[in-house]
């Protein structure tokens, strides 16, 4: 005999752990103690990413980030040295941050951190290593772009922005080739080695001396300077429009429909991300329910905001069976318009509110996830109680808030639909949709 | 095996095995169900069915409507998903603790009453979804068919591991509603399930809840025969499959049969794979990415083991060629590096390999859902949940000589398969050019 469905009890209240802050020399250590968490996550944040690169050095951050892996002794010696401590080297660049770090067993953290500090502050950066890394990155660009969805995402920047964002983060296949070992060395000396940054540490800290960690990592580096931001301009061209990036013979099309959005600090996050959740942030969101669960066109469809310090992007993405491409574009736009015109249901409002409040213990159930939240706070200058404030924002969200956000933040009339697929068969059906002018480009022509 | 008291194990009267373990952060409950059914149970003409069935488990049951299972968990901010492999199908959710009962009820409902919720319409829809999953992961992806080709070479026709879990388009088309129902009846019983719950609740409390929701579901009344996974002959290698298609660079996939997951020799082979191709200190990375350099930088992930519990596993090596490097050159270089293992490895290499594998293991159990999954795996496949915590000890006393000896026995040509991808454009263009020249020469007027 089946039991009847149980009632949900009341959720326990959740408060994001208050981080400890320790100032050491020119930098700050921000830490959360998670007793019992054997694998510590350590992240050093320099709040300068691809967005501030000069146009004649696009990709220098990504290349430097890669070249750090060669270590103080060069020749790709860092990772193997760390591997002996069971530590994993982490180095990544996004538009607003240059992030290095380690995931390491807390028992071996001290030794691993000394090696880490040397790797960040005193890398060899030999010309041979930098050139080898650059050639690998250039080739990797096309290897990765042979996947339709990656190619679609990389094609987007040039459709929405002029300036730095028009070229992919790693510099693209052309600009990156111009970066010399000298450029890398200069960038590293000016922006990384000599700048303290902020150190994030999460894990079982019972036997960890945070001040000592700070001393090792910051040394005598200077405090992090302020970063100036200014919003980039859009490129010319009629909106909305369709760009087909030709990938002959594709049995599926990768589809990204995107438009510009305000910057992270300009956006009311619970309202914006709440409305994106309704449209495509969850399995049960409208796009996935329509394109996957009703029409069977795709394995999955979703949407989200990519919010940066000086601007933002909203996009929906999916991969659909080739023959359904045109209908998938119009159906997706239809879903956006329906949401703007008709607003959200009470059920959707409840779902957004609940998933972003009661679910926080799930979101922050690992050291990595907590470290991620702290990195976000450093990069975007958010207060220590940011997670709790955001939760409070979701708790008081109303249907009117989300309906207003749909009109304010979803702009199908300003969208570009990028379709990576077989141009010969897609051009006509996409033109017939009447979404806007259709342009066909080869991947090789996008980043000359 | 030492018992540390980290986990508690129970068996319900209907055969359901329950394991409970503590979570390292508060207020969460991870629920993980491992059903002992995978693509190895599929019969010819029904490939891909175990996985298609996994999709159908989210489409509603006796008391749950289509989409509702996802909806309930997502609005709790929870994580939810499922996966199918050769050996098992797992379903998992991580939710705030107060929602544990809801999730148990949902899981129990689809175990007990899925057949009542199934319709032709949802079957047709999910078949289309899975066919698109196949396109996205296999057919529209460079090198996407590598795994299928590897399995075809590694296991003979008719062997339950000869085909991949995604199955063929034709077999997916052939799936019908009666078969869906009979599959559920045959494989989805509490006696074929390990349920793991990682939370901060007392285990007696967890047991009481599980009894309440699962206790009355009857065990299966018959247990279907499992296709025989015995391998009757050695691989007889080298065997190969050469593919010329639209790929951005030549790709080399080399595989060797190694002992089944759970056997000591499997652990030895795992260390051999780590020495060879895991981490940037590994031999293949040092030699072919840094020193020569003829292989694309994969960050140090060129060798690993595809673990199978009920037949030989596969040690797989995969690298892509740099621009201007021929597939033959890369393949030869990889084979030489593999062969060098038979001359021995240093203790330093072995220590590094152990540290890399240990870190990977720690990482896999660092989240409550990862821990639950690992416990479910160790319980169902090996009957010992504690292994989820102690697994790295299995590598501790393996010696360098054992790794060398395993390489000498296993990583040899007659136990080797090769799947090679070569890009279409250049080879085709070159071949045409050569043929044209040959034709021109043949047709040239004679003296």
CSV table of C-alpha atoms in Angstrom, one decimal, chain B residues 31-439:
chain,number,residue,atom,x,y,z
B,31,UNK,CA,19.4,10.6,-1.7
B,32,UNK,CA,20.9,8.2,-4.2
B,33,UNK,CA,19.3,5.1,-5.6
B,34,UNK,CA,21.5,2.5,-7.5
B,35,UNK,CA,19.4,0.1,-9.4
B,36,UNK,CA,21.2,-3.0,-10.6
B,37,UNK,CA,20.2,-2.6,-14.2
B,38,UNK,CA,22.2,-1.1,-17.1
B,39,UNK,CA,22.8,-1.5,-20.8
B,40,UNK,CA,24.4,-4.9,-20.1
B,41,UNK,CA,20.9,-6.2,-19.5
B,42,UNK,CA,19.7,-5.1,-23.0
B,43,UNK,CA,19.0,-7.7,-25.6
B,44,UNK,CA,19.7,-7.4,-29.4
B,45,UNK,CA,17.3,-5.0,-31.0
B,46,UNK,CA,16.7,-3.2,-27.7
B,47,UNK,CA,19.9,-1.3,-27.3
B,48,UNK,CA,19.6,2.0,-25.6
B,49,UNK,CA,16.5,0.9,-23.7
B,50,UNK,CA,17.9,1.1,-20.1
B,51,UNK,CA,18.8,4.7,-20.7
B,52,UNK,CA,15.5,5.6,-22.5
B,53,UNK,CA,13.8,4.0,-19.5
B,54,UNK,CA,15.8,6.3,-17.1
B,55,UNK,CA,14.2,9.2,-18.9
B,56,UNK,CA,10.8,7.7,-18.6
B,57,UNK,CA,11.2,7.5,-14.8
B,58,UNK,CA,10.8,11.3,-14.7
B,59,UNK,CA,7.6,11.4,-16.7
B,60,UNK,CA,5.1,10.7,-14.0
B,61,UNK,CA,3.9,7.6,-12.1
B,62,UNK,CA,0.7,6.5,-10.3
B,63,UNK,CA,0.4,9.6,-8.1
B,64,UNK,CA,2.8,12.0,-9.8
B,65,UNK,CA,2.2,13.9,-13.0
B,66,UNK,CA,4.6,14.5,-15.8
B,67,UNK,CA,7.3,17.0,-14.8
B,68,UNK,CA,6.2,17.1,-11.2
B,69,UNK,CA,9.2,15.2,-9.8
B,70,UNK,CA,11.6,17.8,-11.3
B,71,UNK,CA,9.4,20.6,-10.2
B,72,UNK,CA,9.2,19.5,-6.5
B,73,UNK,CA,13.0,19.1,-6.2
B,74,UNK,CA,13.9,22.2,-8.2
B,75,UNK,CA,11.6,24.5,-6.1
B,76,UNK,CA,13.5,23.2,-3.1
B,77,UNK,CA,16.6,24.5,-4.7
B,78,UNK,CA,17.7,20.9,-4.9
B,79,UNK,CA,19.9,19.0,-7.3
B,80,UNK,CA,18.3,16.2,-9.3
B,81,UNK,CA,19.4,13.9,-12.1
B,82,UNK,CA,20.0,10.4,-13.1
B,83,UNK,CA,22.5,8.4,-15.2
B,84,UNK,CA,22.7,5.1,-16.9
B,85,UNK,CA,25.9,3.0,-17.5
B,86,UNK,CA,26.6,-0.5,-18.6
B,87,UNK,CA,26.2,-1.9,-15.0
B,88,UNK,CA,23.6,0.2,-13.2
B,89,UNK,CA,21.1,3.1,-13.4
B,90,UNK,CA,21.2,5.7,-10.6
B,91,UNK,CA,18.8,8.4,-9.6
B,92,UNK,CA,19.7,11.1,-7.1
B,93,UNK,CA,18.5,14.2,-5.4
B,94,UNK,CA,20.1,16.6,-2.9
B,95,UNK,CA,17.5,18.7,-0.9
B,96,UNK,CA,17.3,20.7,2.3
B,97,UNK,CA,16.7,18.2,5.1
B,98,UNK,CA,13.1,19.1,5.7
B,99,UNK,CA,12.2,17.8,2.2
B,100,UNK,CA,13.7,14.3,2.7
B,101,UNK,CA,10.3,12.7,3.1
B,102,UNK,CA,9.0,14.3,0.0
B,103,UNK,CA,11.8,12.9,-2.1
B,104,UNK,CA,11.5,9.4,-0.5
B,105,UNK,CA,7.8,9.5,-1.4
B,106,UNK,CA,8.5,10.5,-5.0
B,107,UNK,CA,11.2,7.8,-5.4
B,108,UNK,CA,8.9,5.2,-3.8
B,109,UNK,CA,6.0,6.2,-6.0
B,110,UNK,CA,7.9,5.7,-9.2
B,111,UNK,CA,9.4,2.4,-8.0
B,112,UNK,CA,6.0,1.1,-7.1
B,113,UNK,CA,3.6,2.6,-9.7
B,114,UNK,CA,5.6,3.9,-12.7
B,115,UNK,CA,3.6,1.5,-15.0
B,116,UNK,CA,0.4,3.3,-14.1
B,117,UNK,CA,1.7,6.7,-15.2
B,118,UNK,CA,3.2,5.6,-18.5
B,119,UNK,CA,1.6,6.6,-21.8
B,120,UNK,CA,2.4,6.4,-25.5
B,121,UNK,CA,2.7,10.2,-25.7
B,122,UNK,CA,5.4,10.5,-23.1
B,123,UNK,CA,7.2,7.5,-24.6
B,124,UNK,CA,7.2,9.2,-28.0
B,125,UNK,CA,8.3,12.5,-26.6
B,126,UNK,CA,11.2,11.1,-24.6
B,127,UNK,CA,12.3,8.9,-27.5
B,128,UNK,CA,12.7,12.2,-29.5
B,129,UNK,CA,14.6,13.7,-26.5
B,130,UNK,CA,17.0,10.8,-26.3
B,131,UNK,CA,17.6,10.8,-30.1
B,132,UNK,CA,18.6,14.5,-29.7
B,133,UNK,CA,20.8,13.5,-26.8
B,134,UNK,CA,22.4,11.0,-29.1
B,135,UNK,CA,22.9,13.7,-31.8
B,136,UNK,CA,24.3,16.2,-29.2
B,137,UNK,CA,26.8,13.8,-27.6
B,138,UNK,CA,27.7,11.4,-30.4
B,139,UNK,CA,26.6,12.3,-33.9
B,140,UNK,CA,27.1,16.1,-34.0
B,141,UNK,CA,30.3,16.0,-31.9
B,142,UNK,CA,33.8,15.5,-33.4
B,143,UNK,CA,35.1,12.1,-32.2
B,144,UNK,CA,31.6,11.6,-30.7
B,145,UNK,CA,31.3,8.0,-31.9
B,146,UNK,CA,34.7,6.9,-30.5
B,147,UNK,CA,33.2,5.1,-27.5
B,148,UNK,CA,30.8,3.1,-29.6
B,149,UNK,CA,33.6,2.1,-31.9
B,150,UNK,CA,35.9,1.2,-28.9
B,151,UNK,CA,33.2,-1.1,-27.4
B,152,UNK,CA,32.5,-2.8,-30.7
B,153,UNK,CA,36.2,-3.7,-31.0
B,154,UNK,CA,36.7,-4.6,-27.4
B,155,UNK,CA,33.8,-7.0,-26.9
B,156,UNK,CA,32.5,-9.5,-29.5
B,157,UNK,CA,29.2,-9.4,-31.2
B,158,UNK,CA,26.4,-10.6,-28.9
B,159,UNK,CA,28.5,-9.7,-25.7
B,160,UNK,CA,26.5,-7.4,-23.4
B,161,UNK,CA,29.2,-4.8,-23.4
B,162,UNK,CA,29.5,-4.7,-27.2
B,163,UNK,CA,27.1,-1.8,-27.5
B,164,UNK,CA,27.0,1.6,-25.8
B,165,UNK,CA,24.3,2.8,-23.4
B,166,UNK,CA,22.9,5.4,-25.8
B,167,UNK,CA,21.9,2.6,-28.3
B,168,UNK,CA,21.0,2.9,-31.9
B,169,UNK,CA,18.4,5.2,-33.6
B,170,UNK,CA,16.7,2.1,-35.0
B,171,UNK,CA,16.4,0.4,-31.7
B,172,UNK,CA,15.2,3.5,-30.0
B,173,UNK,CA,12.5,3.7,-32.7
B,174,UNK,CA,11.4,0.2,-32.0
B,175,UNK,CA,10.7,0.8,-28.2
B,176,UNK,CA,7.0,0.2,-27.4
B,177,UNK,CA,4.8,0.8,-24.4
B,178,UNK,CA,4.5,-2.9,-23.5
B,179,UNK,CA,8.2,-3.3,-23.4
B,180,UNK,CA,8.5,-0.3,-21.1
B,181,UNK,CA,6.1,-1.8,-18.7
B,182,UNK,CA,7.8,-5.2,-18.8
B,183,UNK,CA,11.2,-3.7,-18.3
B,184,UNK,CA,10.0,-1.9,-15.1
B,185,UNK,CA,8.5,-5.1,-13.8
B,186,UNK,CA,11.7,-7.1,-14.5
B,187,UNK,CA,14.3,-4.7,-13.1
B,188,UNK,CA,12.8,-2.1,-10.8
B,189,UNK,CA,12.1,-3.9,-7.6
B,190,UNK,CA,13.3,-2.9,-4.1
B,191,UNK,CA,15.4,-6.1,-4.1
B,192,UNK,CA,17.5,-4.6,-7.0
B,193,UNK,CA,18.1,-1.3,-5.3
B,194,UNK,CA,20.7,0.2,-3.0
B,195,UNK,CA,19.4,3.4,-1.4
B,196,UNK,CA,22.0,5.7,0.2
B,197,UNK,CA,21.1,8.7,2.3
B,198,UNK,CA,23.8,11.2,3.4
B,199,UNK,CA,22.4,13.7,5.9
B,200,UNK,CA,22.8,15.1,9.4
B,201,UNK,CA,19.9,13.0,10.7
B,202,UNK,CA,20.2,10.0,13.1
B,203,UNK,CA,20.3,6.8,11.1
B,204,UNK,CA,17.5,5.2,13.1
B,205,UNK,CA,15.3,8.2,12.1
B,206,UNK,CA,16.3,7.7,8.4
B,207,UNK,CA,15.6,4.0,8.6
B,208,UNK,CA,12.1,4.7,10.0
B,209,UNK,CA,11.3,7.0,7.1
B,210,UNK,CA,12.6,4.6,4.5
B,211,UNK,CA,10.6,1.8,6.1
B,212,UNK,CA,7.5,4.0,5.9
B,213,UNK,CA,7.8,4.8,2.2
B,214,UNK,CA,9.5,1.7,0.7
B,215,UNK,CA,8.6,-1.0,3.2
B,216,UNK,CA,5.3,-2.1,1.6
B,217,UNK,CA,6.7,-2.3,-2.0
B,218,UNK,CA,6.9,-5.9,-2.9
B,219,UNK,CA,10.1,-7.5,-4.2
B,220,UNK,CA,10.1,-8.7,-7.8
B,221,UNK,CA,8.4,-12.0,-8.3
B,222,UNK,CA,10.9,-13.2,-10.9
B,223,UNK,CA,14.5,-12.2,-11.7
B,224,UNK,CA,15.3,-12.0,-15.4
B,225,UNK,CA,18.3,-13.8,-16.7
B,226,UNK,CA,21.4,-11.5,-17.1
B,227,UNK,CA,23.2,-11.8,-20.5
B,228,UNK,CA,26.4,-13.7,-20.0
B,229,UNK,CA,29.4,-11.3,-19.9
B,230,UNK,CA,32.1,-14.1,-20.0
B,231,UNK,CA,34.8,-13.4,-22.5
B,232,UNK,CA,35.7,-16.6,-24.2
B,233,UNK,CA,38.7,-15.5,-26.2
B,234,UNK,CA,41.5,-12.9,-25.9
B,235,UNK,CA,41.1,-9.8,-27.9
B,236,UNK,CA,43.4,-11.0,-30.6
B,237,UNK,CA,44.8,-7.6,-31.3
B,238,UNK,CA,45.9,-5.3,-32.5
B,239,UNK,CA,42.3,-4.7,-33.9
B,240,UNK,CA,41.5,-1.3,-35.4
B,241,UNK,CA,38.8,0.9,-36.8
B,242,UNK,CA,40.0,3.8,-39.0
B,243,UNK,CA,37.6,6.7,-39.6
B,244,UNK,CA,38.0,9.6,-42.0
B,245,UNK,CA,35.5,12.3,-41.3
B,246,UNK,CA,35.1,16.0,-40.4
B,247,UNK,CA,37.3,16.3,-37.3
B,248,UNK,CA,39.7,19.2,-36.5
B,249,UNK,CA,42.7,17.0,-36.0
B,250,UNK,CA,43.8,13.4,-36.1
B,251,UNK,CA,42.6,11.6,-32.9
B,252,UNK,CA,44.1,8.5,-31.5
B,253,UNK,CA,42.1,6.2,-29.1
B,254,UNK,CA,43.9,3.1,-27.8
B,255,UNK,CA,42.4,0.6,-25.5
B,256,UNK,CA,43.5,-2.5,-23.6
B,257,UNK,CA,41.4,-5.1,-21.7
B,258,UNK,CA,42.3,-5.0,-18.0
B,259,UNK,CA,40.7,-6.9,-15.1
B,260,UNK,CA,37.2,-6.1,-13.8
B,261,UNK,CA,36.5,-3.2,-11.4
B,262,UNK,CA,36.9,-4.5,-7.8
B,263,UNK,CA,39.9,-6.8,-8.5
B,264,UNK,CA,43.3,-6.0,-7.2
B,265,UNK,CA,44.8,-6.1,-10.7
B,266,UNK,CA,42.3,-3.4,-11.7
B,267,UNK,CA,43.8,-1.1,-9.0
B,268,UNK,CA,47.2,-1.9,-10.4
B,269,UNK,CA,46.1,-1.0,-13.9
B,270,UNK,CA,44.5,2.2,-12.5
B,271,UNK,CA,48.0,3.2,-11.2
B,272,UNK,CA,49.5,2.3,-14.6
B,273,UNK,CA,47.0,4.6,-16.3
B,274,UNK,CA,47.8,7.4,-13.8
B,275,UNK,CA,51.5,7.1,-14.4
B,276,UNK,CA,50.9,7.1,-18.1
B,277,UNK,CA,48.3,9.8,-18.5
B,278,UNK,CA,46.9,11.5,-15.5
B,279,UNK,CA,48.2,14.9,-14.4
B,280,UNK,CA,50.8,17.0,-16.0
B,281,UNK,CA,53.5,14.9,-14.4
B,282,UNK,CA,52.4,11.9,-16.3
B,283,UNK,CA,54.6,10.3,-19.0
B,284,UNK,CA,52.4,11.0,-22.0
B,285,UNK,CA,52.0,14.7,-21.0
B,286,UNK,CA,55.7,15.2,-20.4
B,287,UNK,CA,56.7,13.4,-23.5
B,288,UNK,CA,54.1,14.2,-26.1
B,289,UNK,CA,52.7,17.6,-25.0
B,290,UNK,CA,55.7,19.3,-23.4
B,291,UNK,CA,58.9,17.7,-24.9
B,292,UNK,CA,58.2,16.8,-28.5
B,293,UNK,CA,55.4,18.4,-28.7
B,294,UNK,CA,53.1,16.5,-31.0
B,295,UNK,CA,49.9,16.2,-29.0
B,296,UNK,CA,47.3,18.8,-28.1
B,297,UNK,CA,47.4,20.0,-24.5
B,298,UNK,CA,44.7,18.2,-22.6
B,299,UNK,CA,45.9,19.4,-19.2
B,300,UNK,CA,47.0,15.9,-18.3
B,301,UNK,CA,44.0,13.6,-18.8
B,302,UNK,CA,45.1,11.3,-21.6
B,303,UNK,CA,44.7,7.9,-19.9
B,304,UNK,CA,42.0,6.4,-17.6
B,305,UNK,CA,40.0,3.3,-17.0
B,306,UNK,CA,36.5,2.7,-18.1
B,307,UNK,CA,35.5,0.5,-15.2
B,308,UNK,CA,33.2,-2.5,-15.7
B,309,UNK,CA,32.3,-4.7,-12.8
B,310,UNK,CA,31.1,-7.8,-14.6
B,311,UNK,CA,33.6,-8.2,-17.4
B,312,UNK,CA,37.0,-6.9,-18.3
B,313,UNK,CA,37.4,-3.2,-17.9
B,314,UNK,CA,39.2,-1.0,-20.5
B,315,UNK,CA,42.3,1.1,-20.0
B,316,UNK,CA,41.9,3.9,-22.6
B,317,UNK,CA,44.4,6.3,-23.9
B,318,UNK,CA,43.2,9.3,-26.0
B,319,UNK,CA,45.2,12.2,-27.6
B,320,UNK,CA,44.7,14.6,-30.4
B,321,UNK,CA,47.4,15.5,-32.8
B,322,UNK,CA,48.9,19.0,-33.1
B,323,UNK,CA,48.6,20.9,-36.4
B,324,UNK,CA,50.7,19.3,-39.1
B,325,UNK,CA,51.3,16.1,-37.1
B,326,UNK,CA,50.0,13.0,-38.9
B,327,UNK,CA,47.8,10.6,-37.0
B,328,UNK,CA,50.4,7.8,-37.7
B,329,UNK,CA,53.1,9.8,-36.0
B,330,UNK,CA,51.1,10.4,-32.8
B,331,UNK,CA,49.8,6.8,-32.7
B,332,UNK,CA,53.3,5.4,-33.0
B,333,UNK,CA,54.6,7.8,-30.3
B,334,UNK,CA,51.7,6.8,-27.9
B,335,UNK,CA,52.4,3.1,-28.5
B,336,UNK,CA,56.0,3.6,-27.7
B,337,UNK,CA,55.3,5.4,-24.4
B,338,UNK,CA,52.9,2.6,-23.4
B,339,UNK,CA,55.5,0.0,-24.3
B,340,UNK,CA,58.1,1.7,-22.2
B,341,UNK,CA,56.0,1.0,-19.0
B,342,UNK,CA,57.2,-2.6,-19.3
B,343,UNK,CA,60.7,-1.5,-18.5
B,344,UNK,CA,59.5,-0.3,-15.1
B,345,UNK,CA,58.4,2.8,-13.3
B,346,UNK,CA,60.1,4.7,-10.5
B,347,UNK,CA,58.8,4.9,-6.9
B,348,UNK,CA,58.5,8.7,-7.4
B,349,UNK,CA,56.2,8.2,-10.4
B,350,UNK,CA,54.2,5.7,-8.3
B,351,UNK,CA,53.8,8.2,-5.4
B,352,UNK,CA,52.7,10.9,-7.8
B,353,UNK,CA,50.2,8.6,-9.4
B,354,UNK,CA,48.8,7.6,-5.9
B,355,UNK,CA,48.5,11.3,-4.9
B,356,UNK,CA,46.7,12.2,-8.1
B,357,UNK,CA,44.2,9.4,-7.7
B,358,UNK,CA,43.7,10.1,-4.0
B,359,UNK,CA,43.0,13.8,-4.7
B,360,UNK,CA,40.5,12.8,-7.4
B,361,UNK,CA,38.8,10.4,-4.9
B,362,UNK,CA,38.6,13.0,-2.2
B,363,UNK,CA,37.1,15.4,-4.6
B,364,UNK,CA,34.5,12.9,-5.7
B,365,UNK,CA,33.3,12.4,-2.1
B,366,UNK,CA,33.6,16.1,-1.0
B,367,UNK,CA,30.0,16.9,-1.7
B,368,UNK,CA,27.1,15.0,0.0
B,369,UNK,CA,25.8,13.9,-3.4
B,370,UNK,CA,29.2,12.6,-4.5
B,371,UNK,CA,29.6,10.8,-1.2
B,372,UNK,CA,26.2,9.2,-1.5
B,373,UNK,CA,27.0,8.1,-5.1
B,374,UNK,CA,30.3,6.6,-4.1
B,375,UNK,CA,28.7,4.7,-1.2
B,376,UNK,CA,25.9,3.4,-3.5
B,377,UNK,CA,28.6,2.2,-6.0
B,378,UNK,CA,30.7,0.5,-3.4
B,379,UNK,CA,27.6,-1.2,-1.8
B,380,UNK,CA,26.0,-2.4,-5.0
B,381,UNK,CA,29.0,-3.4,-7.0
B,382,UNK,CA,31.3,-4.6,-4.1
B,383,UNK,CA,29.0,-5.1,-1.1
B,384,UNK,CA,31.1,-2.8,1.1
B,385,UNK,CA,30.0,0.8,1.7
B,386,UNK,CA,33.1,1.7,3.8
B,387,UNK,CA,35.2,1.4,0.7
B,388,UNK,CA,33.9,4.8,-0.3
B,389,UNK,CA,36.1,6.2,2.5
B,390,UNK,CA,39.0,3.8,2.3
B,391,UNK,CA,39.4,3.4,-1.4
B,392,UNK,CA,42.8,5.1,-1.6
B,393,UNK,CA,44.2,2.4,0.7
B,394,UNK,CA,43.8,0.0,-2.2
B,395,UNK,CA,46.7,1.7,-3.9
B,396,UNK,CA,48.9,2.0,-0.9
B,397,UNK,CA,50.7,-1.3,-1.1
B,398,UNK,CA,50.9,-1.7,-4.8
B,399,UNK,CA,54.6,-1.8,-5.8
B,400,UNK,CA,56.3,-0.4,-8.8
B,401,UNK,CA,57.2,-3.9,-9.8
B,402,UNK,CA,53.5,-4.9,-9.8
B,403,UNK,CA,52.7,-2.0,-12.1
B,404,UNK,CA,55.5,-3.0,-14.5
B,405,UNK,CA,54.5,-6.6,-14.5
B,406,UNK,CA,50.8,-5.7,-15.2
B,407,UNK,CA,52.0,-3.5,-18.1
B,408,UNK,CA,54.0,-6.4,-19.5
B,409,UNK,CA,51.1,-8.7,-19.3
B,410,UNK,CA,48.2,-6.4,-20.3
B,411,UNK,CA,49.5,-3.4,-22.3
B,412,UNK,CA,50.6,-5.5,-25.3
B,413,UNK,CA,49.7,-5.6,-29.0
B,414,UNK,CA,47.6,-8.7,-28.9
B,415,UNK,CA,45.5,-7.1,-26.2
B,416,UNK,CA,45.2,-3.8,-28.0
B,417,UNK,CA,42.5,-2.0,-29.9
B,418,UNK,CA,43.0,1.3,-31.9
B,419,UNK,CA,40.3,3.7,-33.1
B,420,UNK,CA,41.8,6.4,-35.3
B,421,UNK,CA,40.1,9.5,-36.6
B,422,UNK,CA,41.7,11.4,-39.5
B,423,UNK,CA,40.4,14.7,-40.9
B,424,UNK,CA,38.7,14.5,-44.2
B,425,UNK,CA,39.8,17.5,-46.0
B,426,UNK,CA,43.6,17.2,-46.2
B,427,UNK,CA,43.7,13.4,-46.6
B,428,UNK,CA,40.9,13.5,-49.2
B,429,UNK,CA,42.5,16.3,-51.1
B,430,UNK,CA,45.9,14.7,-51.0
B,431,UNK,CA,44.5,11.3,-52.1
B,432,UNK,CA,42.7,12.9,-54.9
B,433,UNK,CA,45.8,14.7,-55.9
B,434,UNK,CA,47.8,11.5,-55.9
B,435,UNK,CA,45.1,9.7,-57.8
B,436,UNK,CA,44.9,12.5,-60.4
B,437,UNK,CA,48.7,12.4,-60.9
B,438,UNK,CA,48.6,8.6,-61.2
B,439,UNK,CA,45.8,8.8,-63.7
